[in-house]
Coordinates of C-alpha atoms in Angstrom, one line a residue:
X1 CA 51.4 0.1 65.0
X2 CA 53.5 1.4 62.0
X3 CA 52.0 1.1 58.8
X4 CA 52.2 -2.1 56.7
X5 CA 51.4 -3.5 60.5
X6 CA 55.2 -3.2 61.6
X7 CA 55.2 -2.8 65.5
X8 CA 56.8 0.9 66.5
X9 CA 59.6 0.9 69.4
X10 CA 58.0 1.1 72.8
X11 CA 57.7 4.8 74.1
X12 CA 60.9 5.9 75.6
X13 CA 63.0 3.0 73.7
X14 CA 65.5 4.3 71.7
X15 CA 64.8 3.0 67.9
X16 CA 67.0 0.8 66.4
X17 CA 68.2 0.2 63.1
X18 CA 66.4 -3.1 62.8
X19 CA 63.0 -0.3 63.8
X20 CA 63.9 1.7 60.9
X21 CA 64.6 -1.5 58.1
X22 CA 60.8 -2.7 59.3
X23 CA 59.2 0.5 58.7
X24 CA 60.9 1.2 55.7
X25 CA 59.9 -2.2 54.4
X26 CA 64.0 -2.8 53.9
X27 CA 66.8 -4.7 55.0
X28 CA 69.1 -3.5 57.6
X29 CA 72.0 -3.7 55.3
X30 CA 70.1 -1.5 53.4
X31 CA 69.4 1.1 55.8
X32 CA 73.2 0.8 56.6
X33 CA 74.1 1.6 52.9
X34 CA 72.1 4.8 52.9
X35 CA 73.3 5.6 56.4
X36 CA 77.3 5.3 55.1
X37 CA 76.3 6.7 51.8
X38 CA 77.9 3.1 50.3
X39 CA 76.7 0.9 47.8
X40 CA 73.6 1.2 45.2
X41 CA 70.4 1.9 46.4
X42 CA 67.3 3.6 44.2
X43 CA 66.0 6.9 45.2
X44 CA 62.9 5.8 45.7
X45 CA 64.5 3.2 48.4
X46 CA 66.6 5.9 49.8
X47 CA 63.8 7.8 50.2
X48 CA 61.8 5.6 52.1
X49 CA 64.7 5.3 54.5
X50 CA 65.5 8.3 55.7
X51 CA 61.6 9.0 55.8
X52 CA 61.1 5.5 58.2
X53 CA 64.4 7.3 60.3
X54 CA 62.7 10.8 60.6
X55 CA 59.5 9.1 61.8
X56 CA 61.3 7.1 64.3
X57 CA 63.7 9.9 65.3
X58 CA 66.6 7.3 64.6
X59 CA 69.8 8.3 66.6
X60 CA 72.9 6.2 65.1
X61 CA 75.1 4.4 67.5
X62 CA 78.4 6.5 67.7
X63 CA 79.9 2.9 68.2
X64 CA 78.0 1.4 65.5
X65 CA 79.5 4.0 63.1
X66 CA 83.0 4.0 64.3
X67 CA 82.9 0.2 63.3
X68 CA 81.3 0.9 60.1
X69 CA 84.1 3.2 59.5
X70 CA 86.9 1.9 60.9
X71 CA 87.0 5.4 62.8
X72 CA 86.2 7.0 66.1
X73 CA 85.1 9.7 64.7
X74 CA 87.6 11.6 67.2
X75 CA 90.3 14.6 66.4
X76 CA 92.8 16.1 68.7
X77 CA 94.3 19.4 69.1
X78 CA 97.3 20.5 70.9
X79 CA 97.3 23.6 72.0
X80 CA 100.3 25.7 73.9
X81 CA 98.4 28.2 75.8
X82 CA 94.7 29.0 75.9
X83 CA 95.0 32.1 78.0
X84 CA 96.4 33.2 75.0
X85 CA 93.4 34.4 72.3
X86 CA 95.4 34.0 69.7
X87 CA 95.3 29.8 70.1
X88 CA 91.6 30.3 72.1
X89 CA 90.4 31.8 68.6
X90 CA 92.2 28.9 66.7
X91 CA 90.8 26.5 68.8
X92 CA 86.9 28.0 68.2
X93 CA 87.3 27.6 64.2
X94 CA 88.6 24.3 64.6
X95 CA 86.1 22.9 66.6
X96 CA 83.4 24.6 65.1
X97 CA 84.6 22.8 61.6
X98 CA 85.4 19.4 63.0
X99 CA 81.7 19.3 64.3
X100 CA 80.4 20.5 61.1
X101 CA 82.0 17.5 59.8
X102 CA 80.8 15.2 62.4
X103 CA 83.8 14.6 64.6
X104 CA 84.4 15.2 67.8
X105 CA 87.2 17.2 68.8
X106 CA 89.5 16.5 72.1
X107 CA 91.3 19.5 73.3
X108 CA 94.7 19.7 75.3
X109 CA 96.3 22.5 76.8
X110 CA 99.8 21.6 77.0
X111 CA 100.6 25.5 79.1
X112 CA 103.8 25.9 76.9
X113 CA 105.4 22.2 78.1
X114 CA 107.0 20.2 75.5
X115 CA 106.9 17.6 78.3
X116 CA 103.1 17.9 78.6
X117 CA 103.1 18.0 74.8
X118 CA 104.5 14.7 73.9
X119 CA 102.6 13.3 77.1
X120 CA 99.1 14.9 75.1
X121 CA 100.2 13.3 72.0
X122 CA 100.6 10.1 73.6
X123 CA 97.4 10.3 75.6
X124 CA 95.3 11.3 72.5
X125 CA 96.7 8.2 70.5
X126 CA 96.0 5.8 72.9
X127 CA 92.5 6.9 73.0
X128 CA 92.0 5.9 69.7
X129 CA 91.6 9.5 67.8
X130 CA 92.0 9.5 64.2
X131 CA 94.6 12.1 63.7
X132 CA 95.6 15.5 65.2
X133 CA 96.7 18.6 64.9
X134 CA 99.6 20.2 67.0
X135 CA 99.8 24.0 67.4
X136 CA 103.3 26.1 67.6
X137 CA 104.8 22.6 69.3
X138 CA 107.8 22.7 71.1
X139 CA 108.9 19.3 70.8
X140 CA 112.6 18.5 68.9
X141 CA 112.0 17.2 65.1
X142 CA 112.8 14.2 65.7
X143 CA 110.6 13.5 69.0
X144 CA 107.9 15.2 66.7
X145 CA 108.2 13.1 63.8
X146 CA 108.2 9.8 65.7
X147 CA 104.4 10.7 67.9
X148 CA 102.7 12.1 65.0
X149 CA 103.6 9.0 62.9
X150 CA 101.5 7.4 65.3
X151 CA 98.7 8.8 63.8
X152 CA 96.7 8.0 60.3
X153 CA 97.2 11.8 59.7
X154 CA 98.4 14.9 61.3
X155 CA 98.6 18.6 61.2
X156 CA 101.3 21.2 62.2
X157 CA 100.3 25.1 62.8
X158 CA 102.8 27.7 62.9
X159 CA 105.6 25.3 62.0
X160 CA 107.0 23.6 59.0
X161 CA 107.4 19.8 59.3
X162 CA 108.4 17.7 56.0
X163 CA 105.5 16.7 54.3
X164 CA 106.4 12.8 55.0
X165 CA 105.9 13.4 58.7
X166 CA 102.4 15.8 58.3
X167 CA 100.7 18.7 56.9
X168 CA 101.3 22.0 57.9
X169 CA 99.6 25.8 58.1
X170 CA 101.9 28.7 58.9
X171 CA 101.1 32.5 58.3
X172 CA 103.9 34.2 56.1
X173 CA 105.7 35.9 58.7
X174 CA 108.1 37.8 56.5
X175 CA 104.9 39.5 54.7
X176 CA 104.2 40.3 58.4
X177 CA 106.8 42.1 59.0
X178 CA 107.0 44.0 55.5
X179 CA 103.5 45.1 55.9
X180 CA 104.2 46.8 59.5
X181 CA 107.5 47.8 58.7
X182 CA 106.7 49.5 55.2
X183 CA 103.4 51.1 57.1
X184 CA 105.8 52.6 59.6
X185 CA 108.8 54.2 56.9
X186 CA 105.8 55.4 55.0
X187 CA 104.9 57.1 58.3
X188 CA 109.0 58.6 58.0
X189 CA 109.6 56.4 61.2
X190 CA 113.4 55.5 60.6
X191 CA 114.5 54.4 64.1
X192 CA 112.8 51.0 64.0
X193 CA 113.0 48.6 66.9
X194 CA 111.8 45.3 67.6
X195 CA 110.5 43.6 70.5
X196 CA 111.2 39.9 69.8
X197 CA 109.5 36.9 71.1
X198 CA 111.6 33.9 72.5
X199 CA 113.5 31.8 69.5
X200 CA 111.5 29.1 70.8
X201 CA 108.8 29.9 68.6
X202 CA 109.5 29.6 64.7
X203 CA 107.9 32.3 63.8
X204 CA 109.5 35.0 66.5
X205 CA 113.1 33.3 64.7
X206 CA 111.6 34.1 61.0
X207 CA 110.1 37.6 62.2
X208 CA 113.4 38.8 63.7
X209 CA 115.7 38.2 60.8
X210 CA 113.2 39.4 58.3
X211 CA 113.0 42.7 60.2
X212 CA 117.2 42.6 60.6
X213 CA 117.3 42.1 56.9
X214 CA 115.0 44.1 55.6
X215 CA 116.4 47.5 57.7
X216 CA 119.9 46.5 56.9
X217 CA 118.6 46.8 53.3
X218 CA 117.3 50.5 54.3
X219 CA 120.9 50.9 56.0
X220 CA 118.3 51.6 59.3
X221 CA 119.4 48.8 61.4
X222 CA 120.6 49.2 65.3
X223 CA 121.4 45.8 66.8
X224 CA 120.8 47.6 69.9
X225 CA 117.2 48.3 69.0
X226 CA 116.1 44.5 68.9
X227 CA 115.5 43.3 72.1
X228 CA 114.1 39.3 72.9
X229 CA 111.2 38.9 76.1
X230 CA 108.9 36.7 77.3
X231 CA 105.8 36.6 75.7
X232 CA 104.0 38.2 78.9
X233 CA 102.8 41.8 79.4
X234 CA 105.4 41.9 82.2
X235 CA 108.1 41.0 80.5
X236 CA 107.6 43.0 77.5
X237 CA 106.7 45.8 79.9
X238 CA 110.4 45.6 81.2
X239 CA 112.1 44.8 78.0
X240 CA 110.8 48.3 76.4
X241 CA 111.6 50.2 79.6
X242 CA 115.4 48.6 78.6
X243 CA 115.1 49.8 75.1
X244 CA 114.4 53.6 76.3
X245 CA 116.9 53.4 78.3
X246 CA 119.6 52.0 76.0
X247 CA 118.4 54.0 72.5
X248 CA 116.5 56.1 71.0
X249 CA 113.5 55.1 68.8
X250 CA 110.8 56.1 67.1
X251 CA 108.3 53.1 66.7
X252 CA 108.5 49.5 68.0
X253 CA 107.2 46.4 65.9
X254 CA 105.9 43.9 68.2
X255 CA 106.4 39.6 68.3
X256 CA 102.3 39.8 69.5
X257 CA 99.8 41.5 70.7
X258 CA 100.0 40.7 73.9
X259 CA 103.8 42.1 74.1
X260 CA 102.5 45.0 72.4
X261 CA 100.1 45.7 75.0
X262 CA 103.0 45.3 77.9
X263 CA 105.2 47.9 75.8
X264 CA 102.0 50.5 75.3
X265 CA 102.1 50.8 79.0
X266 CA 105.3 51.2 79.8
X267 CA 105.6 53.8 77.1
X268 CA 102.9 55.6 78.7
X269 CA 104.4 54.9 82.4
X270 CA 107.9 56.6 80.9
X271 CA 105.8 59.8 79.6
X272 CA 106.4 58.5 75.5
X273 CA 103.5 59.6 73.4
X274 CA 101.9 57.3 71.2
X275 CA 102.1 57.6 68.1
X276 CA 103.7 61.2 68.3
X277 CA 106.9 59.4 69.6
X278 CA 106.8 56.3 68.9
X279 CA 104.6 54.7 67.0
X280 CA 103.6 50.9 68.1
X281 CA 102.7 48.1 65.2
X282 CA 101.7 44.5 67.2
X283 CA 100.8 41.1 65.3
X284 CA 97.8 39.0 65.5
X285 CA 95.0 41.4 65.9
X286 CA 93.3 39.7 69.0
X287 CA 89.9 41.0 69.9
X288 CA 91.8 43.4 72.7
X289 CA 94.1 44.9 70.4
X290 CA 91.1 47.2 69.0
X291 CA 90.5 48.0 72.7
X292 CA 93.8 49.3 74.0
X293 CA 94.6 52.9 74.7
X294 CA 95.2 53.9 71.8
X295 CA 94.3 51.6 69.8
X296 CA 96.7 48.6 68.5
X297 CA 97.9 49.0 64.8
X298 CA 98.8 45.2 64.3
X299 CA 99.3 42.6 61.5
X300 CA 96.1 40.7 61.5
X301 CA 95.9 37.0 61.2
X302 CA 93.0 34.8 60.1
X303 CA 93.1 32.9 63.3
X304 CA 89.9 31.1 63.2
X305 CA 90.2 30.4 59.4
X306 CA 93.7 28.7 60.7
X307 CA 91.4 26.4 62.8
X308 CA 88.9 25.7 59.8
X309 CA 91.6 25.0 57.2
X310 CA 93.7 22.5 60.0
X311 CA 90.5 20.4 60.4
X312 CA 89.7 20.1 56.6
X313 CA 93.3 19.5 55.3
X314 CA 93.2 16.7 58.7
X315 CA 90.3 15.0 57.6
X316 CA 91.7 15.2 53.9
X317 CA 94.1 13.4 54.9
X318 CA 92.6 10.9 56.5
X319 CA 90.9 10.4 53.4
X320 CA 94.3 9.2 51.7
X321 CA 95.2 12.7 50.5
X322 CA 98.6 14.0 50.3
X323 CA 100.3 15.9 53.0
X324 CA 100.1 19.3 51.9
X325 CA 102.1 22.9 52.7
X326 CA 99.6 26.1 53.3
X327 CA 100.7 29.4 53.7
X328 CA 98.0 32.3 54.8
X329 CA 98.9 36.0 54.2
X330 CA 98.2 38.8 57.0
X331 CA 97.4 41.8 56.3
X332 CA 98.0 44.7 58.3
X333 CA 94.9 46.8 60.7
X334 CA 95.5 50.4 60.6
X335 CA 94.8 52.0 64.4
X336 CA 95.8 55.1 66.3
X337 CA 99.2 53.8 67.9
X338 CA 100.3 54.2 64.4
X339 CA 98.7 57.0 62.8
X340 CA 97.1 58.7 65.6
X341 CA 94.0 58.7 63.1
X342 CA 92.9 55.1 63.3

């Protein structure tokens, strides 16, 4: 028996809250305030409440809350490619924050498919999540703007969306570039190319004509030193083999580092010394970057703060705040494939 002669729940029942109101010597709607943090209730109540729920070990319904809420609790995140550590890492901080903030967080892996994409978007709305947030998405504006208005709120990464359709988080891209292209002139590189990512992605579109304008400015720029690939090592691996082969150059700015790491071995399967030669500047700083031979230079991005800020500006918004615009600044790591001395 529980004190005040209240009868405890029967070993291996789960406790309800009806357990917790008759220990606390309270009503349930008064355990329910202090549960939703709603309402007036004295300390000394509030107290006596939570005390009554760690005695009983009280689990709350995830049911009874979603109704208490008018929520389920639930988030989604679309994803393009999780063999990619770049959205792996973005995917960590974001379900690492959504828990923190008690939601649960439903992952899809759309493997680069704006098909799959608007079928994840439709799947995670009819399973009642509360909003979402879509990473690098491939889907046309207006296909975009119609699924996530589905939604109470949503969240774009690496894309800019009008701020009546969602919120969005994109890395200044031009900075990007600046930082790795003014490490590189410092370095009296002057023969500058680029190995561009697919204009399918936003940012490969913003990187390549900062980098065309920005060494036209110089009077530096070759259009036959840009050259657009795959994201894949093989690909990239092929696409440099076509820039030695078509012009000479003296360092090579990278869409990722994944492309980077493609290029570093072709350089090294053509005989090209890095960074006596050329030196090689990728973007993202995954964790392998630090571990290729030599070592990736590359424009670092706060990937799992990306994650972090995604879930809190989602769960903002579900809150009734206003769609808002972030923009993160990289900065760029120093290694040996650009100054040989890490």
């Amino acid at each position: 028996m529980a004190r005040g002669g209240t009868r405890t729940p029967r070993a291996g029942s789960r406790a309800t809250m009806a357990d917790v109101a008759r220990l606390a010597g309270v009503s349930k709607q008064t355990v329910s305030r202090v549960l939703n943090g709603t309402g007036r209730t004295s300390e000394r109540t509030r107290r006596r409440v939570e005390q009554a729920i760690r005695e009983l070990n009280y689990r709350r319904s995830g049911v009874a809350r979603s109704l208490a809420t008018n929520s389920s609790l639930t988030l989604g995140l679309v994803v393009p490619a999780l063999d990619n550590p770049y959205y792996a890492d973005i995917a960590q901080g974001a379900e690492l924050a959504a828990w923190e903030a008690g939601y649960n967080l439903f992952l899809c892996n759309v493997f680069q498919d704006a098909g799959r994409e608007g079928a994840a978007l439709r799947s995670l709305e009819e399973r009642g999540a509360d909003g979402v947030i879509v990473d690098t998405p491939r889907l046309p504006d207006g296909a975009l703007a119609e699924l996530l208005g589905r939604y109470k709120a949503a969240v774009v990464i690496g894309r800019e969306v009008p701020l009546e359709v969602a919120s969005s988080i994109v890395v200044d891209d031009a900075a990007g570039v600046q930082l790795a292209l003014g490490a590189l002139h410092d370095a009296e590189r002057r023969r500058v190319a680029l190995l561009a990512g697919p204009d399918l992605y936003a940012s490969s579109t913003v990187r390549r004509e900062a980098f065309v304008r920005s060494e036209r400015e110089r009077g530096l720029f070759d259009p036959a030193r840009v050259v657009i690939a795959d994201t894949s090592p093989e690909a990239s691996f092929a696409a440099t083999l076509e820039l030695l082969s078509r012009t000479p150059f003296d360092a090579l700015v990278c869409f990722n580092d994944i492309m980077a790491a493609g290029a570093l071995r072709a350089l090294q399967v053509a005989g090209v010394r890095v960074p006596e030669e050329v030196a090689v500047v990728g973007h993202d700083d995954i964790p392998m970057a630090a571990w290729l031979s030599p070592p990736l230079a590359t424009v670092r991005v706060p990937k799992r703060e990306i994650g972090q800020r995604a879930v809190a500006t989602l769960i903002a918004g579900l809150s009734g705040a206003a769609n808002t615009r972030v923009v993160l600044t990289p900065e760029l790591t120093v290694r040996e494939s650009l100054s040989g001395m890490g």
